[in-house]
mmCIF file of C-alpha atoms in Angstrom:
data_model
loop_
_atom_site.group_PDB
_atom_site.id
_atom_site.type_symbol
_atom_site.label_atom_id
_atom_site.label_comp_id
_atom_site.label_asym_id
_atom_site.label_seq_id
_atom_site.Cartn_x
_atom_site.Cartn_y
_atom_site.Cartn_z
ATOM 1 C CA UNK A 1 110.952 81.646 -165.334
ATOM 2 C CA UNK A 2 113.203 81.000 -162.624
ATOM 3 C CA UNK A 3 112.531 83.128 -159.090
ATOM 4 C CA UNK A 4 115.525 85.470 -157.847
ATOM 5 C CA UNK A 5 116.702 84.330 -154.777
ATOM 6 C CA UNK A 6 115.148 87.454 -153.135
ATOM 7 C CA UNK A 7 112.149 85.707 -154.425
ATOM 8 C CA UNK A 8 112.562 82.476 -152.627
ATOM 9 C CA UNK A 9 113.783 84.334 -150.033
ATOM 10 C CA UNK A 10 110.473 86.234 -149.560
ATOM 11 C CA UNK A 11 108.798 83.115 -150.226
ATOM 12 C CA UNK A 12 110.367 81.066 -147.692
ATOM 13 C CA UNK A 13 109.770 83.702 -144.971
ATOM 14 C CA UNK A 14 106.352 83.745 -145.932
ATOM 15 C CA UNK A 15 105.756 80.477 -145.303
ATOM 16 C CA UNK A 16 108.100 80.497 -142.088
ATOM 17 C CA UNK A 17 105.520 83.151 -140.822
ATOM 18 C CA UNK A 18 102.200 81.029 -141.972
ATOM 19 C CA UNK A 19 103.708 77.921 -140.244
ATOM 20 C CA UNK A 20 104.346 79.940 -136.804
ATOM 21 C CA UNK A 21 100.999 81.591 -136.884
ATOM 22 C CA UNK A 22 99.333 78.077 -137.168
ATOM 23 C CA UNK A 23 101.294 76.697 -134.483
ATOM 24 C CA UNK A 24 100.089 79.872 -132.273
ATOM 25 C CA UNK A 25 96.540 79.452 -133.368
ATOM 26 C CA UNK A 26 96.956 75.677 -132.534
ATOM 27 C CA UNK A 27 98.262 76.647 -128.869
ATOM 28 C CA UNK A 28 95.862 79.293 -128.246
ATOM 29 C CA UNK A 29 92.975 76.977 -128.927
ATOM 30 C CA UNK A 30 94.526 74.593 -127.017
ATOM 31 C CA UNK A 31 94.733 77.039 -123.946
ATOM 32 C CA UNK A 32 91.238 78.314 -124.416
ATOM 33 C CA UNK A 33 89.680 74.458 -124.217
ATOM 34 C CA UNK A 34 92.044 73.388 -121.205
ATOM 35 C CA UNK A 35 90.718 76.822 -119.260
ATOM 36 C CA UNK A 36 86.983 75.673 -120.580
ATOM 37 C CA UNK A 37 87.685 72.218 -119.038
ATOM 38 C CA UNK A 38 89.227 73.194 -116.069
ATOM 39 C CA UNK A 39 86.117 75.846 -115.385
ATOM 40 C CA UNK A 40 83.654 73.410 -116.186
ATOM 41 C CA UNK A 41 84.779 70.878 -113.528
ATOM 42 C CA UNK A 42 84.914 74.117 -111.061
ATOM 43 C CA UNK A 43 81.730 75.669 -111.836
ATOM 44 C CA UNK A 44 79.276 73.259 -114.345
ATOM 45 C CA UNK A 45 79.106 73.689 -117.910
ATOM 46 C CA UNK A 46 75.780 75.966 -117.571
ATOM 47 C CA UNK A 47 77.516 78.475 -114.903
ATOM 48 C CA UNK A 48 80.699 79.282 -117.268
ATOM 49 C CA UNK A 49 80.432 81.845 -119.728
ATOM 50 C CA UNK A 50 82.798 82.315 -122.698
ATOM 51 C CA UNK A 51 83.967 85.162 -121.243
ATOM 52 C CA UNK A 52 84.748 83.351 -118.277
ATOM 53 C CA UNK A 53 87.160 80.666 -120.875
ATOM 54 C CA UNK A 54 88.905 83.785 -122.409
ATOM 55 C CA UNK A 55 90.202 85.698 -119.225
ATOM 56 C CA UNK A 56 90.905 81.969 -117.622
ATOM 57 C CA UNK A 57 93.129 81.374 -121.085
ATOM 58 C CA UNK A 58 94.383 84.806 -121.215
ATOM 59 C CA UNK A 59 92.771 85.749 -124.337
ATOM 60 C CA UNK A 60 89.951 88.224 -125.584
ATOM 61 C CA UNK A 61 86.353 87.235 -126.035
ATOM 62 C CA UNK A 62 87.253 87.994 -129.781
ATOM 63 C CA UNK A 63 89.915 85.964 -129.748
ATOM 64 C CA UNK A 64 87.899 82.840 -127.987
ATOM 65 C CA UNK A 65 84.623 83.430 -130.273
ATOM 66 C CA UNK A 66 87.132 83.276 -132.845
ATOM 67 C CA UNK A 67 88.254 79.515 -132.159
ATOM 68 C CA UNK A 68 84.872 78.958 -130.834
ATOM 69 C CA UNK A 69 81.972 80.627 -132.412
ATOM 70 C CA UNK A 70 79.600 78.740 -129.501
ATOM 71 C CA UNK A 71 80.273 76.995 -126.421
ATOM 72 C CA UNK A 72 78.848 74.350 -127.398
ATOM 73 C CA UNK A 73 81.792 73.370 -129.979
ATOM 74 C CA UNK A 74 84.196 72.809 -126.747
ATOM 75 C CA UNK A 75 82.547 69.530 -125.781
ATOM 76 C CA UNK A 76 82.163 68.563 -129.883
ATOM 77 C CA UNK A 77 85.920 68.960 -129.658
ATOM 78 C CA UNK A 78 85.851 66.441 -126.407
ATOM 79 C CA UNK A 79 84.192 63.680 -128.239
ATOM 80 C CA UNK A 80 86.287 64.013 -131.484
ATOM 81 C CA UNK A 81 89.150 63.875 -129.703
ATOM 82 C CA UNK A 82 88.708 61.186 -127.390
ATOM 83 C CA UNK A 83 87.338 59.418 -130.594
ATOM 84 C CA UNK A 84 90.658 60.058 -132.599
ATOM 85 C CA UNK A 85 92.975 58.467 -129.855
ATOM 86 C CA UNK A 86 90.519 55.517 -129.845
ATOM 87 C CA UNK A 87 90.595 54.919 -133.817
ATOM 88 C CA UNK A 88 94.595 55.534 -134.187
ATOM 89 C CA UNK A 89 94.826 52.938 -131.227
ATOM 90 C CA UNK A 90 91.901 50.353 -133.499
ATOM 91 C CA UNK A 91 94.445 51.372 -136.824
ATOM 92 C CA UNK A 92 97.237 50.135 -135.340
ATOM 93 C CA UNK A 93 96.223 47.257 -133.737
ATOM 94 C CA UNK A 94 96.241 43.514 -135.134
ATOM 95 C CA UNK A 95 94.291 40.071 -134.799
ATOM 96 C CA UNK A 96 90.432 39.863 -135.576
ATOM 97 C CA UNK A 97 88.324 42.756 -136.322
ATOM 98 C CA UNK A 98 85.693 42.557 -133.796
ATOM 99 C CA UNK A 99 88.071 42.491 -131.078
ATOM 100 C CA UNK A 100 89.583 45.879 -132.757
ATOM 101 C CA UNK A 101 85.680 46.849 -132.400
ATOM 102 C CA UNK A 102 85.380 46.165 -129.059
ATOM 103 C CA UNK A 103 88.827 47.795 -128.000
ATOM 104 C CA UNK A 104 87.732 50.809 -129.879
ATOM 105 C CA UNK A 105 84.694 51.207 -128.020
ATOM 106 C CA UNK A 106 86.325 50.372 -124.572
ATOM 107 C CA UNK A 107 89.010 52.915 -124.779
ATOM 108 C CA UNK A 108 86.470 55.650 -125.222
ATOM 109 C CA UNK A 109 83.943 54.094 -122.485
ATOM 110 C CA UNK A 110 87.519 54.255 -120.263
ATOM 111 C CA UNK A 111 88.529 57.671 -121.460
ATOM 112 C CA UNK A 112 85.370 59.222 -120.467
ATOM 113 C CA UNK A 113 85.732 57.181 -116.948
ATOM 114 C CA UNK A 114 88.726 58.646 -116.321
ATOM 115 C CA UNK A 115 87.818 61.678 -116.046
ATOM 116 C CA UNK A 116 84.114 61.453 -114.609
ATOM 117 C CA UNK A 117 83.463 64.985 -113.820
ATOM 118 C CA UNK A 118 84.627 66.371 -117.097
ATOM 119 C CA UNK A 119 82.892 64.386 -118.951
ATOM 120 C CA UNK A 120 79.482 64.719 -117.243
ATOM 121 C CA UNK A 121 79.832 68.580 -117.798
ATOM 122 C CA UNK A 122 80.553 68.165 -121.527
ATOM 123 C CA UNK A 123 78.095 65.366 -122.120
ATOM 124 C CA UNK A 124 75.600 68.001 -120.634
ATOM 125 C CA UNK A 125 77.096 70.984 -122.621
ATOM 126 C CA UNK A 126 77.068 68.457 -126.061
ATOM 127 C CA UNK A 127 73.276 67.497 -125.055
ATOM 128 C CA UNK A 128 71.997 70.824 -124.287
ATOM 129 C CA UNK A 129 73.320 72.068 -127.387
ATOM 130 C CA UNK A 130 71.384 69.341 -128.859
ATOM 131 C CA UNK A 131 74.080 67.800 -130.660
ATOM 132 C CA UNK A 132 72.935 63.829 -130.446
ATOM 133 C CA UNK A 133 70.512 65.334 -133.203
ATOM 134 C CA UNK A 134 72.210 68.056 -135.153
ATOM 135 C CA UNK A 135 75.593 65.822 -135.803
ATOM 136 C CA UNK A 136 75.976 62.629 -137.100
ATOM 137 C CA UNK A 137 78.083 60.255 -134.818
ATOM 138 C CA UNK A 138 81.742 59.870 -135.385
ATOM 139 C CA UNK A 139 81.791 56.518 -134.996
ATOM 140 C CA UNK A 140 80.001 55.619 -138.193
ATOM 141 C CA UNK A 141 82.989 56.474 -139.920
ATOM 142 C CA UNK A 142 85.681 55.021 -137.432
ATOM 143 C CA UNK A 143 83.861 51.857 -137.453
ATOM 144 C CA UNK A 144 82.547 51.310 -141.088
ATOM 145 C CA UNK A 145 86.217 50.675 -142.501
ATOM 146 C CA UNK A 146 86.289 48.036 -139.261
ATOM 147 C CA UNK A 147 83.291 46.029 -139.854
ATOM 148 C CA UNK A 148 83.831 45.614 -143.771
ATOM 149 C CA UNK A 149 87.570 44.516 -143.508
ATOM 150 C CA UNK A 150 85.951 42.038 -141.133
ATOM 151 C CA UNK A 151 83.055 41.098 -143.962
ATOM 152 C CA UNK A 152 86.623 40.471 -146.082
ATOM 153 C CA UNK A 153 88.421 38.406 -143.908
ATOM 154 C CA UNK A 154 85.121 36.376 -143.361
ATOM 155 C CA UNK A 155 85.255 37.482 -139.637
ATOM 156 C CA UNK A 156 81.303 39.598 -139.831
ATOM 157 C CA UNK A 157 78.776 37.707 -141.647
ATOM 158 C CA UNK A 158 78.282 38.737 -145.168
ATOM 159 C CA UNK A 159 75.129 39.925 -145.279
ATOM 160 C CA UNK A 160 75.252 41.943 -142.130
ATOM 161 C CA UNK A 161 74.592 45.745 -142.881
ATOM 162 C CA UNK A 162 77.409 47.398 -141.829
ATOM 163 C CA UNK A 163 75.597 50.727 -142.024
ATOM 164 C CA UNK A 164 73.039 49.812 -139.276
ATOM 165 C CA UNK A 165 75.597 47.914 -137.594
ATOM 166 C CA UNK A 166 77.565 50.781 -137.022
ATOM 167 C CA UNK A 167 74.553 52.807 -135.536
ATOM 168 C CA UNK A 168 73.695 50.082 -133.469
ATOM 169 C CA UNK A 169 76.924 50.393 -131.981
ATOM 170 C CA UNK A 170 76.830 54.163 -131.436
ATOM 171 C CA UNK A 171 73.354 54.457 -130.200
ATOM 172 C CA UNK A 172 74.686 51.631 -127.573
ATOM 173 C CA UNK A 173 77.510 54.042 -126.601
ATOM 174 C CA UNK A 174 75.729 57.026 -126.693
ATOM 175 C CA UNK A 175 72.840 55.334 -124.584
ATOM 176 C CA UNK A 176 74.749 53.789 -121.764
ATOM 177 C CA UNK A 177 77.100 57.489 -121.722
ATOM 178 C CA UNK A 178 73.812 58.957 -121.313
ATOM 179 C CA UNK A 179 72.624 56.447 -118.157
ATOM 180 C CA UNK A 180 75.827 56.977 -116.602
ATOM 181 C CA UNK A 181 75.952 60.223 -116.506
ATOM 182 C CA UNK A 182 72.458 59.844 -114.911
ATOM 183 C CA UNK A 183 73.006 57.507 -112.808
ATOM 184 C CA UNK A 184 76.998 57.121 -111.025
ATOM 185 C CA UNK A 185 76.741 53.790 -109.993
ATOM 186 C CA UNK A 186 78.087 51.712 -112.263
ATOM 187 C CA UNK A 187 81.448 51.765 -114.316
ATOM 188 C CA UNK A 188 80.619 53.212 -118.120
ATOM 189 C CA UNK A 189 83.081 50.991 -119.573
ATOM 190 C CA UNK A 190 81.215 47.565 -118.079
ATOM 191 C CA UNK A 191 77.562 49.079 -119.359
ATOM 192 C CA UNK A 192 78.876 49.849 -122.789
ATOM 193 C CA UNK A 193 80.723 46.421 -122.649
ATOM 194 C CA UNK A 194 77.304 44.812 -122.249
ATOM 195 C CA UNK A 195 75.493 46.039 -125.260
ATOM 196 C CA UNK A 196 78.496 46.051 -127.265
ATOM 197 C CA UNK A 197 79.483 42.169 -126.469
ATOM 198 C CA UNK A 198 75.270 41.071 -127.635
ATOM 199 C CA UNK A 199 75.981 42.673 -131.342
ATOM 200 C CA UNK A 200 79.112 41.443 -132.025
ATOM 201 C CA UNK A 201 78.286 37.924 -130.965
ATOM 202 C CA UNK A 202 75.240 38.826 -133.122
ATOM 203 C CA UNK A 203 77.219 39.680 -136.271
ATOM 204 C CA UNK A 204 80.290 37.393 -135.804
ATOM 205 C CA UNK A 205 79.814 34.128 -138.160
ATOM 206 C CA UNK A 206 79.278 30.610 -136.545
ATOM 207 C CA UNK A 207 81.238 28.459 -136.313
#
């Protein structure tokens, strides 16, 4: 049965109108984690309340509560978005795996550099919300792909795990993140670069 076309006229506005009210929920949580960044930098993740986020964004509490039922989901959005520029950069890229590895891992180490205060205040809002333990690291599934292409181009050795490979890798980032924030002293991309060269000299085949 074919539709009228005030049918697929309906329809198509429908749509229209399900499209633009993504595209506003997409901005508003947007706004409501660039006033949560900006706020923690001024104040520390501790001292900022959601209430705080939503007048900074120009929302309700509702509305902020809505996009973020805790606080502690703005920094889980940090390190999943960091991580997503990092693995579309690693997807692109050519040559061998590891060095695809390594670049992955540097771009975040650099990412979180850049912007040192930031990312102090949402390592200690992801930390405090005890989310090392609760979540599983994203890397294990950026990486696994990596490391098994490499077993197939004969680039990893074959009977390296990539399972505990990968969490090798992540507890090395996650570890020297930690230390930085900690200590200030040292460049994060140059500690992570440390433990990250011994494991893939470890897994890469000799020659």
């Amino acid at each position: 049965m074919r539709h009228t076309s005030h049918e697929d006229e309906a329809m198509t506005g429908a749509a229209a109108q399900q499209q633009a009210g993504g595209r506003r929920a997409l901005a508003t949580r947007d706004r409501l984690y660039a006033a949560a960044a900006a706020l923690f930098v001024e104040r520390g993740y501790e001292a900022t309340s959601m209430a705080d986020i939503a007048e900074r964004a120009g929302t309700s509490r509702r509305t902020a509560f809505n996009h973020f039922p805790s606080k502690s989901d703005i920094p889980m959005l940090w390190t999943r978005r960091i991580a997503d520029i990092a693995v579309a950069q690693a997807a692109d890229a050519t040559g061998e795996v590891l060095e695809r590895v390594r670049a992955y891992l540097h771009l975040i180490s650099e990412m979180v550099q850049a912007e040192p205060e930031l990312s102090r205040q949402m390592m200690l809002g992801w930390t405090s919300a005890v989310g090392p333990i609760r979540y599983e690291s994203q890397l294990l599934t950026d990486l696994a792909p990596l490391l098994h292409e490499g077993r197939v181009r004969g680039e990893v050795k074959p009977d390296i795990d990539v399972d505990v490979t990968t969490r090798v890798l992540s507890d090395t980032l996650m570890g020297a993140t930690l230390r930085w924030v900690r200590e200030r002293d040292r460049l994060l991309q140059d500690m992570v670069g440390e433990g990250v060269e011994l494991i893939l000299t470890a897994v890469r085949p000799r020659s």
